[in-house]
Short mmCIF file of C-alpha atoms in Angstrom, two decimals:
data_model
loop_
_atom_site.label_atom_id
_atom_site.label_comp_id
_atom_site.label_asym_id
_atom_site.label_seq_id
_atom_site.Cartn_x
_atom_site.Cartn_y
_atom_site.Cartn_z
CA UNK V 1 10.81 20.49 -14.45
CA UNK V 2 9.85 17.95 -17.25
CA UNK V 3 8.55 14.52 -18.01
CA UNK V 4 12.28 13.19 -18.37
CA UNK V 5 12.72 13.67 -14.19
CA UNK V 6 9.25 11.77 -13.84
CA UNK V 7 10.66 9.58 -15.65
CA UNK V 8 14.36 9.13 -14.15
CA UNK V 9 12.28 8.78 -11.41
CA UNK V 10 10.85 5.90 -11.96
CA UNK V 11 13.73 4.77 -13.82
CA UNK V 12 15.92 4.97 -10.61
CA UNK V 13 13.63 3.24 -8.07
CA UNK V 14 13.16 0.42 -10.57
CA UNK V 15 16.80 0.23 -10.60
CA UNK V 16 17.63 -0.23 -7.32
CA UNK V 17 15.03 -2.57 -6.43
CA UNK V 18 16.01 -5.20 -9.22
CA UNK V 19 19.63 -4.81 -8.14
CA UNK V 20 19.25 -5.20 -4.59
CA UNK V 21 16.55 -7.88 -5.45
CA UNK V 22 19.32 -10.86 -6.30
CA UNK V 23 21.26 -9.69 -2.77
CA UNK V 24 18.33 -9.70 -0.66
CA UNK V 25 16.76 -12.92 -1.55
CA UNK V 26 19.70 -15.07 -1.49
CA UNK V 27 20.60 -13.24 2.21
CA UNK V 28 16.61 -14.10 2.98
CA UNK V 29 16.78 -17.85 2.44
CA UNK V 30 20.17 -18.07 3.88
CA UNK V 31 18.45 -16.80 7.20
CA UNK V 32 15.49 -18.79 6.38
CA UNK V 33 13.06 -16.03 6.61
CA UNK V 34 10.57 -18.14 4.28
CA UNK V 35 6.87 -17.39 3.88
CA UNK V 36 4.46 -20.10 6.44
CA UNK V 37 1.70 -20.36 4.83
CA UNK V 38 -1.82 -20.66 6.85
CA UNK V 39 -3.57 -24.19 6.95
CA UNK V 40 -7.14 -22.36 6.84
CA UNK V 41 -5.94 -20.73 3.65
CA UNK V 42 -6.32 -22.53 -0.52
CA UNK V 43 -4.32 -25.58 -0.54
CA UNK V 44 -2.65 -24.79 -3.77
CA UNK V 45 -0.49 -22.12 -1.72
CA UNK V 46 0.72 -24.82 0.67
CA UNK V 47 3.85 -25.31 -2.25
CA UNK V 48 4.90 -21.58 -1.61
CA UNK V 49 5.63 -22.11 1.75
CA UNK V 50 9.71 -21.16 2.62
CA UNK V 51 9.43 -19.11 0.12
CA UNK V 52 11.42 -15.62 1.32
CA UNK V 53 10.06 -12.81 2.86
CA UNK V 54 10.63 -9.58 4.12
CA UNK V 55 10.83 -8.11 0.80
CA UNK V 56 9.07 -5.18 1.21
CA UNK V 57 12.52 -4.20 3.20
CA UNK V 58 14.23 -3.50 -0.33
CA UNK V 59 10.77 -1.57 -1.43
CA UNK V 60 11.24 0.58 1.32
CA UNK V 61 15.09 1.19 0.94
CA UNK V 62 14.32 1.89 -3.09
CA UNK V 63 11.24 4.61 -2.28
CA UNK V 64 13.64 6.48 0.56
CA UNK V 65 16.90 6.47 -1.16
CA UNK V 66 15.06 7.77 -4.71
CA UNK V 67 13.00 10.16 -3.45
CA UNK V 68 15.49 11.75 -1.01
CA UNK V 69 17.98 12.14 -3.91
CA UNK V 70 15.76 13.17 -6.63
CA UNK V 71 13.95 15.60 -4.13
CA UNK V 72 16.65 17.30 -2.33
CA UNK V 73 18.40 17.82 -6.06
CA UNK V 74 15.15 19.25 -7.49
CA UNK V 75 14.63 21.09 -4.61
CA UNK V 76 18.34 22.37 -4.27
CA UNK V 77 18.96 20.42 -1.17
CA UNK V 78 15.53 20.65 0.73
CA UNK V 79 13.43 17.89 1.01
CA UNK V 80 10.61 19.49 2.79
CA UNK V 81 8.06 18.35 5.66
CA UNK V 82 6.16 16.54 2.62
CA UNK V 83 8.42 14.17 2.21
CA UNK V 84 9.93 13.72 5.63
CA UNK V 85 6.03 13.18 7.04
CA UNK V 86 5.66 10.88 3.97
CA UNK V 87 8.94 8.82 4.93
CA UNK V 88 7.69 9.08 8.71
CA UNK V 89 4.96 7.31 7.72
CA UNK V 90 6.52 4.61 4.64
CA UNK V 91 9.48 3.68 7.42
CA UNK V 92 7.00 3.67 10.37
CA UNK V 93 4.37 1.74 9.32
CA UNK V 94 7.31 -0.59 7.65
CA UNK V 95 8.61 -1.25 11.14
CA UNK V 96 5.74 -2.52 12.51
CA UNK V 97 5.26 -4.57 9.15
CA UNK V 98 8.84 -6.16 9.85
CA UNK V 99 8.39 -6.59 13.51
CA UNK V 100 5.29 -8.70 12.33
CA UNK V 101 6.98 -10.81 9.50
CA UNK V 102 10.11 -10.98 12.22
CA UNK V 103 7.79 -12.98 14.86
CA UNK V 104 5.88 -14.87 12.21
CA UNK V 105 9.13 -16.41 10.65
CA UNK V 106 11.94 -16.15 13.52
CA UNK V 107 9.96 -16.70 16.16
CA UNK V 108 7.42 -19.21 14.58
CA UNK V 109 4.70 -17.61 15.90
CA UNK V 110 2.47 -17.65 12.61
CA UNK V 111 -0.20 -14.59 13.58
CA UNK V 112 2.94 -12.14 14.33
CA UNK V 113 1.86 -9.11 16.23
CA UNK V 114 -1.45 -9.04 18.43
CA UNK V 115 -4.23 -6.70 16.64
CA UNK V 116 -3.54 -4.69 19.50
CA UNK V 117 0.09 -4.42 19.24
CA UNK V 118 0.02 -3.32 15.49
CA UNK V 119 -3.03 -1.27 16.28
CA UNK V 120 -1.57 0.78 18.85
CA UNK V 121 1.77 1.35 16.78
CA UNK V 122 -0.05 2.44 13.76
CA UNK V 123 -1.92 4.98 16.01
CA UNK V 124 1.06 6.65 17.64
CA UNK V 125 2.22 7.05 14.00
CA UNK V 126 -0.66 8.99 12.95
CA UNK V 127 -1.12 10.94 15.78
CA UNK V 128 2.58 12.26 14.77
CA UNK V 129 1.65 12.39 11.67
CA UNK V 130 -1.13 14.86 13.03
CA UNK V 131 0.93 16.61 14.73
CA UNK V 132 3.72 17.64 12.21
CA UNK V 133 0.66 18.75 9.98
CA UNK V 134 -0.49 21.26 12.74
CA UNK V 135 2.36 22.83 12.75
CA UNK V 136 2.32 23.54 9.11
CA UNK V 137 -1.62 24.96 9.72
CA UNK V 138 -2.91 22.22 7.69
CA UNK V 139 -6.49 22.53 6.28
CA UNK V 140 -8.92 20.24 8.23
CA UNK V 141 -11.49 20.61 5.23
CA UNK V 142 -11.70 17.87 2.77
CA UNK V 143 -13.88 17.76 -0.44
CA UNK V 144 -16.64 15.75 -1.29
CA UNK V 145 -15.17 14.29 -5.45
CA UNK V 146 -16.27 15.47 -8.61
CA UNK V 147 -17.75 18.41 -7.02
CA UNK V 148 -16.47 21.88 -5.55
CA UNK V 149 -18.13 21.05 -1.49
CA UNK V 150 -16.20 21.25 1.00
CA UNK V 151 -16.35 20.82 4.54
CA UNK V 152 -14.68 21.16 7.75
CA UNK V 153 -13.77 18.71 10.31
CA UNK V 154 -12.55 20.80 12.75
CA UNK V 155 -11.52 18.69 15.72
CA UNK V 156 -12.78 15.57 14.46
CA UNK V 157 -10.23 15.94 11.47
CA UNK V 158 -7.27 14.15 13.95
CA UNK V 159 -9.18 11.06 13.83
CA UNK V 160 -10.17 11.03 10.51
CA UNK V 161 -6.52 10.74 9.95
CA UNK V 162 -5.66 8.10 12.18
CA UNK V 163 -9.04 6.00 10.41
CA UNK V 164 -7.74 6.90 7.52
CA UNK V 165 -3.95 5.81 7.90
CA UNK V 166 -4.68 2.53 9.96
CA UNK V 167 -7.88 1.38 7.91
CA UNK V 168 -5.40 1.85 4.25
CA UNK V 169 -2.34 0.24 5.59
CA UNK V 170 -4.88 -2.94 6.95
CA UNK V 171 -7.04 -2.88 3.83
CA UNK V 172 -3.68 -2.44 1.48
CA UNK V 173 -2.34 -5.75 3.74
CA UNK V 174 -5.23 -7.65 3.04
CA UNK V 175 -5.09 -7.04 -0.67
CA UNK V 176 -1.33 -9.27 -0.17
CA UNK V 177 -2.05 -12.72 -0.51
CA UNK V 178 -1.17 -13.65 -4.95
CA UNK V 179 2.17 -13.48 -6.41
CA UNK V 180 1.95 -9.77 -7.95
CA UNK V 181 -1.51 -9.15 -6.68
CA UNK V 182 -0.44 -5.67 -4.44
CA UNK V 183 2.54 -4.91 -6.05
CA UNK V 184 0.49 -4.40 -9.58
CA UNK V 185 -2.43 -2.65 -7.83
CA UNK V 186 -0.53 -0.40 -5.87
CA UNK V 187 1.53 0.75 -8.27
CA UNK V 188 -1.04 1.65 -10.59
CA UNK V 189 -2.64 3.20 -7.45
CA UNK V 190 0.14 5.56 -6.79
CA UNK V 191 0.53 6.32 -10.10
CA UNK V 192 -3.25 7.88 -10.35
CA UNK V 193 -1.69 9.94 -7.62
CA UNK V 194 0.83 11.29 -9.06
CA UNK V 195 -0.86 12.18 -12.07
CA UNK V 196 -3.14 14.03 -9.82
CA UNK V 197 0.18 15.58 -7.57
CA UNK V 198 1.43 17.13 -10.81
CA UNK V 199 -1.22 17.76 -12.99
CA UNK V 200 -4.14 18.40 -10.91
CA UNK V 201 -2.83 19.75 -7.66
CA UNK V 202 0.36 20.13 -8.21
CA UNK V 203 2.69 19.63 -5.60
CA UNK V 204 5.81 18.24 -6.83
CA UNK V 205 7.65 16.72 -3.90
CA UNK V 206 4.63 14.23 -3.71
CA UNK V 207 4.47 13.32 -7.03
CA UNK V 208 8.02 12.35 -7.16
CA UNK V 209 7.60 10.47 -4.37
CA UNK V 210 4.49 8.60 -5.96
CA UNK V 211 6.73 8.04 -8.76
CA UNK V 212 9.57 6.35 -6.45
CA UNK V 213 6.92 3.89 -5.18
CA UNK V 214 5.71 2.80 -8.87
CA UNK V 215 9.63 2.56 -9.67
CA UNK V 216 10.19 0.25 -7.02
CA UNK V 217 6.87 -1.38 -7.08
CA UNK V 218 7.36 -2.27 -10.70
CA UNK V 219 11.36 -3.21 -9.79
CA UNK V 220 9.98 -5.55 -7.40
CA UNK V 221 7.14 -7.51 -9.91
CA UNK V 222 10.21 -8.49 -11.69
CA UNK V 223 10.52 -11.09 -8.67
CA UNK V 224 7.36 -11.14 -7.30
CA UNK V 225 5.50 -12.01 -10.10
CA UNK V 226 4.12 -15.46 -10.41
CA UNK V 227 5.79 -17.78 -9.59
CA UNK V 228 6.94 -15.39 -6.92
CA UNK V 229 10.41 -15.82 -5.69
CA UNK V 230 9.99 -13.22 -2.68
CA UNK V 231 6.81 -12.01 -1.09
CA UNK V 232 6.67 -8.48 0.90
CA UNK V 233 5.11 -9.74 3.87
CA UNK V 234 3.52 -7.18 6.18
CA UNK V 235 6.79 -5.00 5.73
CA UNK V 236 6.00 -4.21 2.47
CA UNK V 237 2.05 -3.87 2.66
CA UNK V 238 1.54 -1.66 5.29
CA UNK V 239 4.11 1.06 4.73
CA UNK V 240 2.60 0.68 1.17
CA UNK V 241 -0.90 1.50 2.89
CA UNK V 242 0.34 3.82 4.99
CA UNK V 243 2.00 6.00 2.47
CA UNK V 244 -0.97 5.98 -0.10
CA UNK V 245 -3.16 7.04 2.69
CA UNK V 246 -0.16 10.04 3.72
CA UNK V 247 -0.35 11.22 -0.07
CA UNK V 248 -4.16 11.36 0.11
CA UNK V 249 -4.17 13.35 3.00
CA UNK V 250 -1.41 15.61 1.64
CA UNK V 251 -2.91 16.13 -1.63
CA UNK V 252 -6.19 16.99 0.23
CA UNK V 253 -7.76 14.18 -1.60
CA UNK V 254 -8.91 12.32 1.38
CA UNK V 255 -12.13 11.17 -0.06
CA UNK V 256 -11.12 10.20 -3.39
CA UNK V 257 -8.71 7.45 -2.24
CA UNK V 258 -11.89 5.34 -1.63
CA UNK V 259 -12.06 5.43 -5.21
CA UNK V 260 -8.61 5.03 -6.63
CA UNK V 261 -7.58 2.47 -4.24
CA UNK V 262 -11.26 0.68 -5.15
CA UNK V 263 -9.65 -3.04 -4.87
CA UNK V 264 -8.22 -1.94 -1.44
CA UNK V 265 -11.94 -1.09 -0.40
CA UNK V 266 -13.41 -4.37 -1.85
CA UNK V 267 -11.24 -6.77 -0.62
CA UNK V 268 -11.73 -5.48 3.00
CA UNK V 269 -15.52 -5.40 2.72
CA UNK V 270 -15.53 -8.93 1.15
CA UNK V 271 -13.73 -9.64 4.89
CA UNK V 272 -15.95 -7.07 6.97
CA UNK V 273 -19.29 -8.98 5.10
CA UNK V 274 -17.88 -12.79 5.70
CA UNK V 275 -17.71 -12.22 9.15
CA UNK V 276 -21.04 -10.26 9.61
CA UNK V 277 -22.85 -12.90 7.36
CA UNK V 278 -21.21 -15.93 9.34
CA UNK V 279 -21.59 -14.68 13.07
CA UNK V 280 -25.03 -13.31 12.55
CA UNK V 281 -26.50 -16.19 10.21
CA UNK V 282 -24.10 -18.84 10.18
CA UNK V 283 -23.77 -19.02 6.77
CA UNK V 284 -20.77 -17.17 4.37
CA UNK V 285 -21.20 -15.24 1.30
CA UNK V 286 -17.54 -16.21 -0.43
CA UNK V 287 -15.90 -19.28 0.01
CA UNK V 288 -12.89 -17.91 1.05
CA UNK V 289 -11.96 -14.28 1.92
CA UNK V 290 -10.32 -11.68 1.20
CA UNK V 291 -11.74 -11.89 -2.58
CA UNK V 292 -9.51 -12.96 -4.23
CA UNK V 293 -9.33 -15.84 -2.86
CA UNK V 294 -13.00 -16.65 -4.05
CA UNK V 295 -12.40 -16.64 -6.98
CA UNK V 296 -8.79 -18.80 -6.49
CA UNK V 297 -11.69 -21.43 -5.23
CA UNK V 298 -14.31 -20.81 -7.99
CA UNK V 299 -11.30 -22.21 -10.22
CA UNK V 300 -9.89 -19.01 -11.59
CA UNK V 301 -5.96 -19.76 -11.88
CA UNK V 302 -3.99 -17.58 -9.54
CA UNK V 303 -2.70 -15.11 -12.74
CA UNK V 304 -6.24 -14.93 -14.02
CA UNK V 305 -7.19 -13.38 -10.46
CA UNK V 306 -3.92 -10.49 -10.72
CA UNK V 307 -4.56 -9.58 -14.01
CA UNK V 308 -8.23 -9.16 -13.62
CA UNK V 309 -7.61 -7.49 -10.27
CA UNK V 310 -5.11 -5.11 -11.98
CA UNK V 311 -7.67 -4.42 -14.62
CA UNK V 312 -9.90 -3.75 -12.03
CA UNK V 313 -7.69 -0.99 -10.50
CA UNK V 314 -6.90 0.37 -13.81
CA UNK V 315 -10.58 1.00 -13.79
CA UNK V 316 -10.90 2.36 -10.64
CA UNK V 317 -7.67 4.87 -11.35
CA UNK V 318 -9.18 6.32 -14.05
CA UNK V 319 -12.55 6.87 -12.52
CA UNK V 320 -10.96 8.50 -9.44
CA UNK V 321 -8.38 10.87 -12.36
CA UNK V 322 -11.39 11.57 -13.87
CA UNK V 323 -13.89 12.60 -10.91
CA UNK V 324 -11.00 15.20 -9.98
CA UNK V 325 -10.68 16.59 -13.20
CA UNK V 326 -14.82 17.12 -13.30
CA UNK V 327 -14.01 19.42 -10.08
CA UNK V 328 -11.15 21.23 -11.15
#
């Protein structure tokens, strides 16, 4: 194995995406599966309302159809529970995401799913998520970062899993609201991981996987960059979440996605802290959240927000390859 399958890897997903891009989108508008965009939210996004949706549907197909082939070849034929509990998970999770986008732009019903609709659907996917790793006696340990502690969960391990796999694939969907804002941080999110798949751990079934998501994730900026034509939607975002949270958990590395998926983590508290701060005093601490829409109000234009967001995770990638190498 060598750098040129890493990068045929990448090469590949990339591929597919842009060339199912200019099918998809066309087939999108023609069903008029356009974007509504919320009153409550900035005014400047009213204009990218009708714009189509659902593309996190050719994400998905890119990420399964690469990884598959450039696994099973690799691997002379066998994929392994890796990669099937990995596609449980990207597929799963992208279900619910369409189901979501389905009722929000079919059905005009503009908040989708009920909390407790997705909620419940993300939990039966962890728990057989959980379950698949049992049978493969799966460590219930997970390290503390940047040092060599350890320690076990035992039977509370199950739902640290199903925190861990729900609270990513809501914090990931939060993070989707600028043309290019998740697609750019994600990918350079599951790219720290699978520098850390290969050269840290390595396990090489998840780092081609990684790879297959910053393909298509980078395939996929090619039209979602702003001015977007296509958004993800909640199809793309929380498989996305779902499967950096499943390649965490793989690469025992539970902790440490805190830390490379930092804008993840911020965004969400910037929501978890607006709500406290306005039910408890009345009063909010951004003018809009998730954060980057405070800033969208401070006047920052929408591509100074994604490129200092993606700088941001840049950041946050190479603390998170870094803390892991100080432990190795």
């Amino acid at each position: 194995m060598n750098e040129y399958t890493f990068l045929i890897t990448v090469a590949i997903a990339f591929l597919i995406t842009v060339l199912l891009s200019p099918i998809l989108i066309p087939f999108l508008k023609r069903l008029k599966f356009g974007q509504s965009i919320r009153e409550e939210g900035p005014q400047s996004h009213q204009k990218k309302s009708g714009t189509p949706t659902m593309g996190g549907v050719m994400i998905i197909l890119s990420i399964s159809i690469t990884s598959i082939v450039v696994v099973s070849r690799v691997n002379n034929g066998v994929l392994g529970y890796e990669v099937l509990l990995l596609l449980l998970v990207l597929i799963g999770f992208g279900l619910l995401g369409f189901l979501d986008d389905f009722i929000k732009v079919v059905l005009k019903r503009n908040l989708g799913l009920t909390s407790k609709q997705k909620l419940l659907g993300q939990i039966v996917i962890a728990i057989i998520f959980y379950v698949v790793l049992l049978q493969q006696n799966f460590s219930t340990s997970i390290a503390v970062p940047g040092t060599n502690i350890s320690f076990d969960l035992g039977w509370l391990y199950p739902i640290f899993i199903v925190v861990m796999l729900v609270g990513a694939s809501n914090a990931v969907n939060l993070t989707d609201g600028l043309d290019g804002l998740l697609a750019g941080t994600a990918a350079i999110a599951f790219g720290a991981f699978a520098i850390l798949a290969w050269y840290g751990i390595p396990n090489l079934s998840v780092t081609l996987f990684s790879l297959s998501v910053v393909g298509a994730l980078l395939g996929f900026l090619v039209f979602n960059a702003h001015p977007a034509k296509v958004f993800m939607g909640d199809t793309g975002s929380l498989a996305l979440g779902g499967a950096i949270a499943a390649i965490a958990i793989l690469l025992k590395l539970e902790i440490l996605l805190v830390i490379i998926g930092g804008v993840f983590v911020l965004e969400t508290l910037s929501v978890i802290i607006q709500v406290i701060s306005f039910k408890t005093r009345g009063k909010r601490i951004f003018l809009m959240s998730p954060l980057h829409h405070h800033y969208e109000l401070k006047g920052w234009s929408e591509w100074r927000v994604v490129t200092t967001f993606w700088a941001v995770g840049i950041l946050f990638a190479f603390l998170g390859i870094y803390i892991e190498v100080l432990s190795s």
